mmCIF file of C-alpha atoms and ligand atoms in Angstrom:
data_model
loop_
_atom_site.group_PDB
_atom_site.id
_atom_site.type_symbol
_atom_site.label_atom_id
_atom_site.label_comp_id
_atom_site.label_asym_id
_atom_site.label_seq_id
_atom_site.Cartn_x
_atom_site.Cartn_y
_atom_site.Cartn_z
ATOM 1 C CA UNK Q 1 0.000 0.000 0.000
ATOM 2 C CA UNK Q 2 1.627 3.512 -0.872
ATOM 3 C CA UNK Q 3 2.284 5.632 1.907
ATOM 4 C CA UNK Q 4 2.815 9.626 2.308
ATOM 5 C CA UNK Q 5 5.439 10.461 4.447
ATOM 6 C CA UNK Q 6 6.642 13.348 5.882
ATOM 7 C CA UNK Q 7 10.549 14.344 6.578
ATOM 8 C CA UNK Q 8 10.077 15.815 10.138
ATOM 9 C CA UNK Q 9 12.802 18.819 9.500
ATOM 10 C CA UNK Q 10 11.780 20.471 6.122
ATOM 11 C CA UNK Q 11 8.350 18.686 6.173
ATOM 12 C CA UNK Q 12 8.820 17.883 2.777
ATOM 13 C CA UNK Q 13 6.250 15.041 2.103
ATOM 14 C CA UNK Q 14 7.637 11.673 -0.046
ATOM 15 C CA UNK Q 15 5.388 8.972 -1.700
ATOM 16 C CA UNK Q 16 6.414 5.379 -0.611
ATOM 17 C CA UNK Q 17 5.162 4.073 -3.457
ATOM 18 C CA UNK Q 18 5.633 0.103 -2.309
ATOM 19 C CA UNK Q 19 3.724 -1.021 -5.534
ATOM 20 C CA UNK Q 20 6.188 -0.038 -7.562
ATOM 21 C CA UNK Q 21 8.480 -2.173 -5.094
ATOM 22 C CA UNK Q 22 11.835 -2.451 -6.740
ATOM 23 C CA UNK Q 23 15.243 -4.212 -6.153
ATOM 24 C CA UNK Q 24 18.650 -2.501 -7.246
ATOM 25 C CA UNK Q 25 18.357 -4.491 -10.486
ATOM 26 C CA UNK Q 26 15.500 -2.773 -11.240
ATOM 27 C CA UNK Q 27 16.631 0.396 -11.683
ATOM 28 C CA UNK Q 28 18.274 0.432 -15.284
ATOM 29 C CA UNK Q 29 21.232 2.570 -16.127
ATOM 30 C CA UNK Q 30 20.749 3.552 -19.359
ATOM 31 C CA UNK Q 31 17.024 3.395 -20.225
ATOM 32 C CA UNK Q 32 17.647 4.851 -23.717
ATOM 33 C CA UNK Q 33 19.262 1.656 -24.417
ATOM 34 C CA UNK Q 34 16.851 -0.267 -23.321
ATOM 35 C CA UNK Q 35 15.346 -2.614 -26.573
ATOM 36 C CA UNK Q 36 11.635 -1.714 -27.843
ATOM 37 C CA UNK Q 37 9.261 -4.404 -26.663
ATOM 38 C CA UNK Q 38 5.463 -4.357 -27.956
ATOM 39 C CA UNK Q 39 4.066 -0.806 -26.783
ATOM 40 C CA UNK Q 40 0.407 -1.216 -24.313
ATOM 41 C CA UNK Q 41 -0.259 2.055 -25.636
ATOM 42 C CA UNK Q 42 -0.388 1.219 -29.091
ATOM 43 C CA UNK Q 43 -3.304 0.794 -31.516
ATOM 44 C CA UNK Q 44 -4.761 -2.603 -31.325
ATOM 45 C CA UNK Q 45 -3.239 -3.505 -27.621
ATOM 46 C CA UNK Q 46 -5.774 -2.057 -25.423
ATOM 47 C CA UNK Q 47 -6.187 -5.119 -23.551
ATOM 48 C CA UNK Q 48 -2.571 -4.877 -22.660
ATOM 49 C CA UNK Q 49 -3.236 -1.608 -19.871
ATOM 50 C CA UNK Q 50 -6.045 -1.769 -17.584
ATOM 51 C CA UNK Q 51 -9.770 -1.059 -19.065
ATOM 52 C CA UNK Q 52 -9.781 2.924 -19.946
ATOM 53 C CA UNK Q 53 -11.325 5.725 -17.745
ATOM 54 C CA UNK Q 54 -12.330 8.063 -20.868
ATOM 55 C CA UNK Q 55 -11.764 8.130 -24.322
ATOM 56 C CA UNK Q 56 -12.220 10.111 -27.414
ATOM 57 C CA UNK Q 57 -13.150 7.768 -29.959
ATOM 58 C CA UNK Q 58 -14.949 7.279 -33.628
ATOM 59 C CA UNK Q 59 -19.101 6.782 -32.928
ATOM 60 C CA UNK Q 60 -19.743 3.022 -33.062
ATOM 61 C CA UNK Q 61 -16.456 1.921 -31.829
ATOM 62 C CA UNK Q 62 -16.151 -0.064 -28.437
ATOM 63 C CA UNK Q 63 -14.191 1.181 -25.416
ATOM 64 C CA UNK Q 64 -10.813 -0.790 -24.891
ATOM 65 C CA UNK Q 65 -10.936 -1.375 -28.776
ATOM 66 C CA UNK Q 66 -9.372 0.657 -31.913
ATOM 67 C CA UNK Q 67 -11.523 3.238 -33.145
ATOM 68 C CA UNK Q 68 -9.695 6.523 -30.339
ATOM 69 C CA UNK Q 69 -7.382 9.283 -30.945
ATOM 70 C CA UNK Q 70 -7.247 10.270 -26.506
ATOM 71 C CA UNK Q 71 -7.456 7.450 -24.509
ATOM 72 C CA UNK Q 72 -7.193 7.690 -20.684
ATOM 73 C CA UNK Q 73 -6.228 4.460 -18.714
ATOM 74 C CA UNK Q 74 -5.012 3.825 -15.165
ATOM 75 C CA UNK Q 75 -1.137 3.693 -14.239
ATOM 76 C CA UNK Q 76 -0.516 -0.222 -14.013
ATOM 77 C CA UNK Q 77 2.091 1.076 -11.297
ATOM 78 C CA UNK Q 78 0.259 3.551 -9.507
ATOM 79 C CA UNK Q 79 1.907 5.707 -7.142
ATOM 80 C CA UNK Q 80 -0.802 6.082 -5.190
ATOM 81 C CA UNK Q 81 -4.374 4.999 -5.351
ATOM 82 C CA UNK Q 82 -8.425 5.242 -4.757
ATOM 83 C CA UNK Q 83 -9.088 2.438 -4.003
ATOM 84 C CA UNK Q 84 -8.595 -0.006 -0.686
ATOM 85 C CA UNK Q 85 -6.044 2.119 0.907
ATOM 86 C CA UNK Q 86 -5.814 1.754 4.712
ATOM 87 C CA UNK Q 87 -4.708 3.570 7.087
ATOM 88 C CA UNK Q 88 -0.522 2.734 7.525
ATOM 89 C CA UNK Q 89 0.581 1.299 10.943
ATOM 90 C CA UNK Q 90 0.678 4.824 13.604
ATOM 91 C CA UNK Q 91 4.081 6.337 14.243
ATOM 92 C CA UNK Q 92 4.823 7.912 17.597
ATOM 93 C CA UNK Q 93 7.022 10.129 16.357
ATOM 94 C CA UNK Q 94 6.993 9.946 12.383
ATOM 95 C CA UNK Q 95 4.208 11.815 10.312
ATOM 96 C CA UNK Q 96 2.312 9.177 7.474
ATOM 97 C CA UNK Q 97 -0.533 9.629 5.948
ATOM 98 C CA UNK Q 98 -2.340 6.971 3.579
ATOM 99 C CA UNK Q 99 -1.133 6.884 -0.003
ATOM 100 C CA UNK Q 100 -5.024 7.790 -1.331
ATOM 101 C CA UNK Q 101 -5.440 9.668 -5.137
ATOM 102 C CA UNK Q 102 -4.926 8.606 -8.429
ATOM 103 C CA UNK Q 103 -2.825 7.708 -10.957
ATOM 104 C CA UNK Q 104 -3.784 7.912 -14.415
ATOM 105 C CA UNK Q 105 -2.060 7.969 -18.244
ATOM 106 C CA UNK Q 106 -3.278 9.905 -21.110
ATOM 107 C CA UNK Q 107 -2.328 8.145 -24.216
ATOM 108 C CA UNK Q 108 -1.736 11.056 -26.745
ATOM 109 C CA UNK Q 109 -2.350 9.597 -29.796
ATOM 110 C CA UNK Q 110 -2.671 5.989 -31.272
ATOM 111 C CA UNK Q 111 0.239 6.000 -33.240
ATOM 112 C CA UNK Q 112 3.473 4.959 -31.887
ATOM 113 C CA UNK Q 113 5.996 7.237 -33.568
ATOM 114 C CA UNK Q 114 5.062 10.893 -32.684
ATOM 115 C CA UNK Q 115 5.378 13.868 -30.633
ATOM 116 C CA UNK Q 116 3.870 16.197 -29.208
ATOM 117 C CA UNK Q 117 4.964 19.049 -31.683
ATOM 118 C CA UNK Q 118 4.328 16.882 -34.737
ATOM 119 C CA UNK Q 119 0.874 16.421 -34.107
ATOM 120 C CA UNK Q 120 -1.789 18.657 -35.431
ATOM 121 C CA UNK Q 121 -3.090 21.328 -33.931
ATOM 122 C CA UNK Q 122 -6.495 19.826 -33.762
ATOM 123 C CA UNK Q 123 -4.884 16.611 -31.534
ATOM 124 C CA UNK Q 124 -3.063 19.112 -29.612
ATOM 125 C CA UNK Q 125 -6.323 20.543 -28.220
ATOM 126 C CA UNK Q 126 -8.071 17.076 -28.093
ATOM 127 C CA UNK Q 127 -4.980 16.154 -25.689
ATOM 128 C CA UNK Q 128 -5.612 19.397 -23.600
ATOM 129 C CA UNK Q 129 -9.427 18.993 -23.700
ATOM 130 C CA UNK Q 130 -8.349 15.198 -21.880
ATOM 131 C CA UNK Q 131 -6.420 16.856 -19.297
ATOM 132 C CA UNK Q 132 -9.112 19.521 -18.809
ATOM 133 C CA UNK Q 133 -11.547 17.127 -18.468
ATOM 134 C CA UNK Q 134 -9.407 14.722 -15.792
ATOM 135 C CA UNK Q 135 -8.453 17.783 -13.985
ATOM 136 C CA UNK Q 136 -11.754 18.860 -13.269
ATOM 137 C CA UNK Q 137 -13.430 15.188 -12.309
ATOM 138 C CA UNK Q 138 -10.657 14.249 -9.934
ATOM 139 C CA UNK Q 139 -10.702 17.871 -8.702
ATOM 140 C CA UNK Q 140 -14.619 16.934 -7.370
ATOM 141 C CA UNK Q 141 -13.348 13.664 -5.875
ATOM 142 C CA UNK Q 142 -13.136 12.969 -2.264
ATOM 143 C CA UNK Q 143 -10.348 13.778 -0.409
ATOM 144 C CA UNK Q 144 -8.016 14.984 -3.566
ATOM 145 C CA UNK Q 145 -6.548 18.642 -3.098
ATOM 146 C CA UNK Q 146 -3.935 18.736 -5.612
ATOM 147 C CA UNK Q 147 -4.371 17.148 -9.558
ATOM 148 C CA UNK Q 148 -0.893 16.770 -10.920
ATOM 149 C CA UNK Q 149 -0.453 16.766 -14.665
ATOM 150 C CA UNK Q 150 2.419 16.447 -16.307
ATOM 151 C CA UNK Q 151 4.118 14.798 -19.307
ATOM 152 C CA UNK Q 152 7.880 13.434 -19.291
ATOM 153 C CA UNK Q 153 9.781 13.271 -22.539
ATOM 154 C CA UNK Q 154 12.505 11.358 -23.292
ATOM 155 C CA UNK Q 155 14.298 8.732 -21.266
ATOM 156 C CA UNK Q 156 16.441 11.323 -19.042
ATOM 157 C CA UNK Q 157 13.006 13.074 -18.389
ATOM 158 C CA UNK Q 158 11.840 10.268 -16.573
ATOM 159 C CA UNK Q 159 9.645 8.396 -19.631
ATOM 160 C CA UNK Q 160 9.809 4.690 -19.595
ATOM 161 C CA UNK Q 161 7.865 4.528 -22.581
ATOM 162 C CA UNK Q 162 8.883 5.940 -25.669
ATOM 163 C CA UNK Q 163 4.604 6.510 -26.835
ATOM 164 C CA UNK Q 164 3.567 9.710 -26.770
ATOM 165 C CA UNK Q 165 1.774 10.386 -23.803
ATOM 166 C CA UNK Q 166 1.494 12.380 -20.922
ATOM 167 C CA UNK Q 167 0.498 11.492 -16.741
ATOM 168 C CA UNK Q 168 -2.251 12.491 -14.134
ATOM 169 C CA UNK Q 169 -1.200 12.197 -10.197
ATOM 170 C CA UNK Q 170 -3.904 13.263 -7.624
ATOM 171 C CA UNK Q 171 -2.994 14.208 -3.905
ATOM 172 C CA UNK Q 172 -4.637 14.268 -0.962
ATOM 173 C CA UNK Q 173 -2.714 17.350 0.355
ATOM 174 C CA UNK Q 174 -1.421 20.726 -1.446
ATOM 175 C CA UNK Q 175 1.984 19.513 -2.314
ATOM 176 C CA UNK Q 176 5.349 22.172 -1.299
ATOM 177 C CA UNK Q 177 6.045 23.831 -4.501
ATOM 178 C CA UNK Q 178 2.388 24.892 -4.935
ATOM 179 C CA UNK Q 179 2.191 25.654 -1.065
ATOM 180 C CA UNK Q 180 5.274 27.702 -2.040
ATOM 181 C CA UNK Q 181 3.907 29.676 -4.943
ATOM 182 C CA UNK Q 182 0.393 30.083 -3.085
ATOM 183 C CA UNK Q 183 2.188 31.775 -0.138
ATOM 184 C CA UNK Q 184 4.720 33.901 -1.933
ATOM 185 C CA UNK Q 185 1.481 35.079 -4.436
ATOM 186 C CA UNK Q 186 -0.682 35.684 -1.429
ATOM 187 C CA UNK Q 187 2.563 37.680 0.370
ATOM 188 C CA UNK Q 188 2.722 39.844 -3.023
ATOM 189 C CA UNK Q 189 -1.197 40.685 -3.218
ATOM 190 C CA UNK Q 190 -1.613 41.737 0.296
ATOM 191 C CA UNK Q 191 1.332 44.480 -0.232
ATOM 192 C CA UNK Q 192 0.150 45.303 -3.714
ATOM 193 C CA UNK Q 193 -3.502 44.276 -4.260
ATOM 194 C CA UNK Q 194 -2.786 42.592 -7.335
ATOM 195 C CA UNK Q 195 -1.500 39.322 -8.531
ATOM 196 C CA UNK Q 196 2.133 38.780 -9.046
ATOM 197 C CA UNK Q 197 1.798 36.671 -12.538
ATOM 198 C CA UNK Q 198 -0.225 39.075 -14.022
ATOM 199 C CA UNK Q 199 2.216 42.149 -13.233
ATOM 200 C CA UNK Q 200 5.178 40.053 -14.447
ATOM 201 C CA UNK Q 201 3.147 39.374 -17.776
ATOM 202 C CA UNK Q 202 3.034 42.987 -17.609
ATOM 203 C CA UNK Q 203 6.730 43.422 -17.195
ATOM 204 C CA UNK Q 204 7.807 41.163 -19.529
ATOM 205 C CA UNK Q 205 5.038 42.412 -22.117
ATOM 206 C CA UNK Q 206 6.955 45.758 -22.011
ATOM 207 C CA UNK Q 207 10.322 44.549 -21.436
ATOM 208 C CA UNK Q 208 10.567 42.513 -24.536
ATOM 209 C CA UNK Q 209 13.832 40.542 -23.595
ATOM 210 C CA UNK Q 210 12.241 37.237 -22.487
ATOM 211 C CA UNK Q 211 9.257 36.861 -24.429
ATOM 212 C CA UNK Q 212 9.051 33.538 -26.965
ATOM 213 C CA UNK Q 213 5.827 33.625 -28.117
ATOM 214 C CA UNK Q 214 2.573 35.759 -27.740
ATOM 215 C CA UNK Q 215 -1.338 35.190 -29.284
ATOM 216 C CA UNK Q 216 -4.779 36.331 -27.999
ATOM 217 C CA UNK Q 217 -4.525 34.170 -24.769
ATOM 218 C CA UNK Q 218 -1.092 33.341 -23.390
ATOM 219 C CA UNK Q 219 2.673 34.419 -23.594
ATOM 220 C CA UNK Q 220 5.108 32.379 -23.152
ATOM 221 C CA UNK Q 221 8.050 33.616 -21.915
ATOM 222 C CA UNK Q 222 11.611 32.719 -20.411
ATOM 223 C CA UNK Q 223 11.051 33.388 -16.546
ATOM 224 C CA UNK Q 224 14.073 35.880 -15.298
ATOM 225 C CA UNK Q 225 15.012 33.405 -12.683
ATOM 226 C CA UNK Q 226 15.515 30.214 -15.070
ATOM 227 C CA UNK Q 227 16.819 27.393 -13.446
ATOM 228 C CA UNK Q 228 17.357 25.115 -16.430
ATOM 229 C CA UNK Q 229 18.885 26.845 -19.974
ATOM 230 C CA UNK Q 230 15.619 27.475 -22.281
ATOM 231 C CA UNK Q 231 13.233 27.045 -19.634
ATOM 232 C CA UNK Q 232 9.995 28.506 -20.544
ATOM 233 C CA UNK Q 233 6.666 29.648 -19.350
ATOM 234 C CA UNK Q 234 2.716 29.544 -20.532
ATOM 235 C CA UNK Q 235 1.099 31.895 -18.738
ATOM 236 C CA UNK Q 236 -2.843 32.916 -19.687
ATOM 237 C CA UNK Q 237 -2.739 36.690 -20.342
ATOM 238 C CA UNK Q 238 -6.372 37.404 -18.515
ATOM 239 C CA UNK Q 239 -5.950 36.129 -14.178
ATOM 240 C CA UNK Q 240 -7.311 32.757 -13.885
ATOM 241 C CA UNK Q 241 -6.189 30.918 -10.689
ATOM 242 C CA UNK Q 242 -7.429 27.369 -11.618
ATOM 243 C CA UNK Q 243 -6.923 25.469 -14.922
ATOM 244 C CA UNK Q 244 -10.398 24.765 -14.913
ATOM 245 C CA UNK Q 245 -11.165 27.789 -15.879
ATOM 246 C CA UNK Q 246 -10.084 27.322 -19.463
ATOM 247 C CA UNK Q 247 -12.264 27.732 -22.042
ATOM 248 C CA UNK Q 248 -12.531 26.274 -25.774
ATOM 249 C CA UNK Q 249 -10.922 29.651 -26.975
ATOM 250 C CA UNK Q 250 -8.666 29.420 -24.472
ATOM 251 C CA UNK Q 251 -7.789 25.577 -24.846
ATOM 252 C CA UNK Q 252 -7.203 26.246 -28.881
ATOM 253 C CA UNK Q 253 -4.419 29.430 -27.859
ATOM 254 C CA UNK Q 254 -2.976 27.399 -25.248
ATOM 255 C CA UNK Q 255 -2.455 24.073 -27.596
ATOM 256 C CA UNK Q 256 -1.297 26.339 -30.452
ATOM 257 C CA UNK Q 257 1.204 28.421 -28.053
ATOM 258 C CA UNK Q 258 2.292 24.917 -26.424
ATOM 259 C CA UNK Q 259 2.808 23.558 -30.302
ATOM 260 C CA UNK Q 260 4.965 26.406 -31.149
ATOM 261 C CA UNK Q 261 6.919 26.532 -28.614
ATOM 262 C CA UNK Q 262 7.531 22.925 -28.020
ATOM 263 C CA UNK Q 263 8.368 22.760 -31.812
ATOM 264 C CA UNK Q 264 10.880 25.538 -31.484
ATOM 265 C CA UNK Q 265 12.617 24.098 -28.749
ATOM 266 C CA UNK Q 266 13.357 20.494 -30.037
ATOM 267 C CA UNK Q 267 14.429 22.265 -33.885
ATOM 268 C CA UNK Q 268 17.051 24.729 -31.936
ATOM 269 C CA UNK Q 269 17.987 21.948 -29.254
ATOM 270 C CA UNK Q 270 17.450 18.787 -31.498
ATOM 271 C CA UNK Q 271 15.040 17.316 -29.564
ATOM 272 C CA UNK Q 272 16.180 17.629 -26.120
ATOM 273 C CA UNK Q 273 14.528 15.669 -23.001
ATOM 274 C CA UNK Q 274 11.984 18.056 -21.364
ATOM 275 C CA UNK Q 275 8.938 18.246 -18.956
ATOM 276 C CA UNK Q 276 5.799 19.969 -18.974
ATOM 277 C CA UNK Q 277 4.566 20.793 -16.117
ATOM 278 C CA UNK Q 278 0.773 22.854 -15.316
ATOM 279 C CA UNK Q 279 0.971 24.663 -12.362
ATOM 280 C CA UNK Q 280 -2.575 25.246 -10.542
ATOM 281 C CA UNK Q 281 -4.493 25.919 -8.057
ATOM 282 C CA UNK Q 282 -5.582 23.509 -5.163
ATOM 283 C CA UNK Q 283 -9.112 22.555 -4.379
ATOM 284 C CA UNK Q 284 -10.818 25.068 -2.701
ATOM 285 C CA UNK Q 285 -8.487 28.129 -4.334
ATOM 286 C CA UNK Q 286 -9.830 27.803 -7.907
ATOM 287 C CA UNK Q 287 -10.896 31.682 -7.514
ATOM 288 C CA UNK Q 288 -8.108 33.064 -5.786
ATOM 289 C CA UNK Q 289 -7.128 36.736 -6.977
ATOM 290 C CA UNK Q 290 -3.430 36.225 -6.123
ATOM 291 C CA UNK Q 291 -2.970 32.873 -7.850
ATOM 292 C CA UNK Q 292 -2.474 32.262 -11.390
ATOM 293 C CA UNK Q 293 -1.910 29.205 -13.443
ATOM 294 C CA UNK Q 294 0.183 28.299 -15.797
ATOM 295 C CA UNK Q 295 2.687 25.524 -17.499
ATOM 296 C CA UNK Q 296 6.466 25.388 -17.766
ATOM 297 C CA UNK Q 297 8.617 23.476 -19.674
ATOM 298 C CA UNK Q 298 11.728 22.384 -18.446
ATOM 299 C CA UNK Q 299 14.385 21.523 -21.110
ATOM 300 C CA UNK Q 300 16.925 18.499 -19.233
ATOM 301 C CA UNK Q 301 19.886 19.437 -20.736
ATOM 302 C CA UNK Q 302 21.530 19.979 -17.393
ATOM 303 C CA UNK Q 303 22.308 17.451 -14.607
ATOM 304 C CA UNK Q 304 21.072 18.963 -11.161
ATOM 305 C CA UNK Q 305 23.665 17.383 -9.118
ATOM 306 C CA UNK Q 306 25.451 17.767 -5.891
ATOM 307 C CA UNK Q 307 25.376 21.691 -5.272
ATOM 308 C CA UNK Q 308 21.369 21.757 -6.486
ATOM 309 C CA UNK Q 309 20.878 19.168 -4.203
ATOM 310 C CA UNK Q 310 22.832 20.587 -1.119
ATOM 311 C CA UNK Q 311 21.935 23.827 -1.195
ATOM 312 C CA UNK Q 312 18.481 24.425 -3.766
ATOM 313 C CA UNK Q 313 20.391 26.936 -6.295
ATOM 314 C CA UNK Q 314 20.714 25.954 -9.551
ATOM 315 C CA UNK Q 315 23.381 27.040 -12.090
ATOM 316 C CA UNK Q 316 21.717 28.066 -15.288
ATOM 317 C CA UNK Q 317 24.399 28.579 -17.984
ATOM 318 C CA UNK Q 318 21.843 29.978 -20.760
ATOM 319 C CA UNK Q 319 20.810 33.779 -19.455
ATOM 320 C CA UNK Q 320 17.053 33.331 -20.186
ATOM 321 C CA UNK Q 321 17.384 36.738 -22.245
ATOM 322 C CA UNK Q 322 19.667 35.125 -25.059
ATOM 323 C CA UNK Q 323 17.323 31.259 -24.632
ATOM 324 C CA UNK Q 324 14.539 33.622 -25.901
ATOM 325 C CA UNK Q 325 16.362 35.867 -27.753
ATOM 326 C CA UNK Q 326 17.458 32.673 -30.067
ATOM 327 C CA UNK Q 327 13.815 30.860 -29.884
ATOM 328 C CA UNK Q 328 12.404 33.921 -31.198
ATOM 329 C CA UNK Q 329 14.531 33.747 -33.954
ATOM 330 C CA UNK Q 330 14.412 29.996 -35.163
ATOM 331 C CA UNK Q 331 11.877 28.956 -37.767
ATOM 332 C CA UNK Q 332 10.141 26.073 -35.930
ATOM 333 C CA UNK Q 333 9.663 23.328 -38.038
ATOM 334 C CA UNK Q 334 5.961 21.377 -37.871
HETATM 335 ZN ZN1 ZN N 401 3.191 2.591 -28.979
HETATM 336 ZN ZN1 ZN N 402 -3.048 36.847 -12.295
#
């Protein structure tokens, strides 16, 4: 059973995740080496993952058959779960809490040998409509505070599978980075009376130095405190604290924003590993005026190593002026 557990000094919270039990020869060295098996995710295996949760599919077609373009299927190693979790063995002195949410995958297209920036535009907003939608149900389930999305690409990145797709973690607590951001945000808009996110947008709207990309809803910029070279921002241009609150307008800037950025970073980086990450708000602060949502994508092509991990600082090699400076530039190629 997956447990929470809490590091009594920083309070930093850590999922046991004991179904995912492994021995030291589990833990491969080089997964990019590893050989290409037959892919679960693929068209035509949906009976290897577990039966699907949702999935966007052609009228007349069965569910856990062909006939989808989004399908939506729970993590056969899930780091935590719903269902039958009990309450772990009391600690006198230790904090643990039972490992309850969910873990789910959204399988990003049936085809085995894409990406996210070679898809079209219209997948790209049938893959954000699927997080939308999972967001917002596990967002009304009991106990959940905190839905996680996120996608991992490329081996270093932390994907084990090389099919396009992205993940879905709900928590029964407000993890510490978004604890973090809600505090510092809610620090800001008591001194100022407005939200932080929205005067940066502001900032770097006039500034000019770090923006990437702009349209009718979002700009996505390269944050002045980067901690990874080319990291970059989506942030909505109007204040909306929760990700539910996108609209179909919104969803179609946000997957064409996402598309052209994405596709500019892997043609000037040649396909680097990267995550993308959506930053919201917990349950219970979808309408907060200080908080604002948004996504970032981290380019890997760092290793955080032993000072990150002593002392929190990362070095950043790439000033985020000349990362945006040169995607700006580059002809992204579709
Ligand atoms: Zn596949
Ligand atoms: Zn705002």
């Amino acid at each position: 059973m997956p447990e929470l557990r809490q590091e009594p000094v920083t309070k930093k919270w850590v999922i046991i995740a004991t179904e995912r039990s492994k021995r030291p020869s589990d833990f491969p060295v080089k997964q990019e080496e590893r050989k290409e098996g037959i892919c679960p995710f693929c068209k035509g295996n949906e009976n290897l993952t577990p039966p699907e949760i949702i999935s966007y599919r052609e009228p007349g077609t069965k569910p856990n058959e062909p006939g989808w373009w989004i399908r939506v299927v729970p993590n056969k190693f899930p780091a935590l779960q719903r269902e039958g979790t009990e309450n772990p063995p009391k600690e006198d002195f230790y904090t643990v809490l039972p490992g309850t949410g969910a873990h789910e995958v959204i399988i990003e297209a049936s085809e085995h040998d894409t990406s996210l920036e070679r898809q079209s535009l219209s997948q790209l907003v049938e893959i954000f409509r699927s997080w939308r939608e999972r967001h917002n149900h596990l967002m009304n389930e009991d106990e959940i505070k905190y839905v996680q999305i996120f996608k991992n690409e490329g081996a270093v990145a932390g994907a084990s599978l090389q099919h396009p797709h992205s993940q879905v973690i709900a928590v029964s607590l407000i993890p510490d980075v978004v604890a973090e951001e809600l505090d510092g945000a809610q620090k800001f808009y008591r001194e100022k009376k407005n939200c932080i996110y929205c005067e940066i947008n502001q900032i770097e709207l006039n500034r000019n130095t770090r923006i990437v990309e702009e349209n009718d809803g979002f700009i996505a910029y390269c944050p002045f405190a980067s901690r990874f070279p080319f990291e970059t921002w989506i942030v909505p241009k109007q204040h909306q604290a929760s990700f539910s609150g996108l609209d179909d307008s919104l969803l179609r800037h946000l997957s064409s924003i996402i598309k052209e950025t994405i596709s500019k970073i892997t043609t000037s980086l040649n396909h680097p590993p990267y995550n993308l990450i959506l930053h919201t708000a917990p349950v219970g602060y979808q309408d907060a005026p200080y908080y604002h949502w948004h996504m970032e994508i981290l380019p890997r092509l760092t290793i955080v190593a032993g000072f990150e991990w002593g002392t929190g600082i990362y070095i950043n090699p790439t000033p985020p002026e000349a990362a945006a400076s040169y995607l700006r530039e580059i002809k992204a190629i579709h």
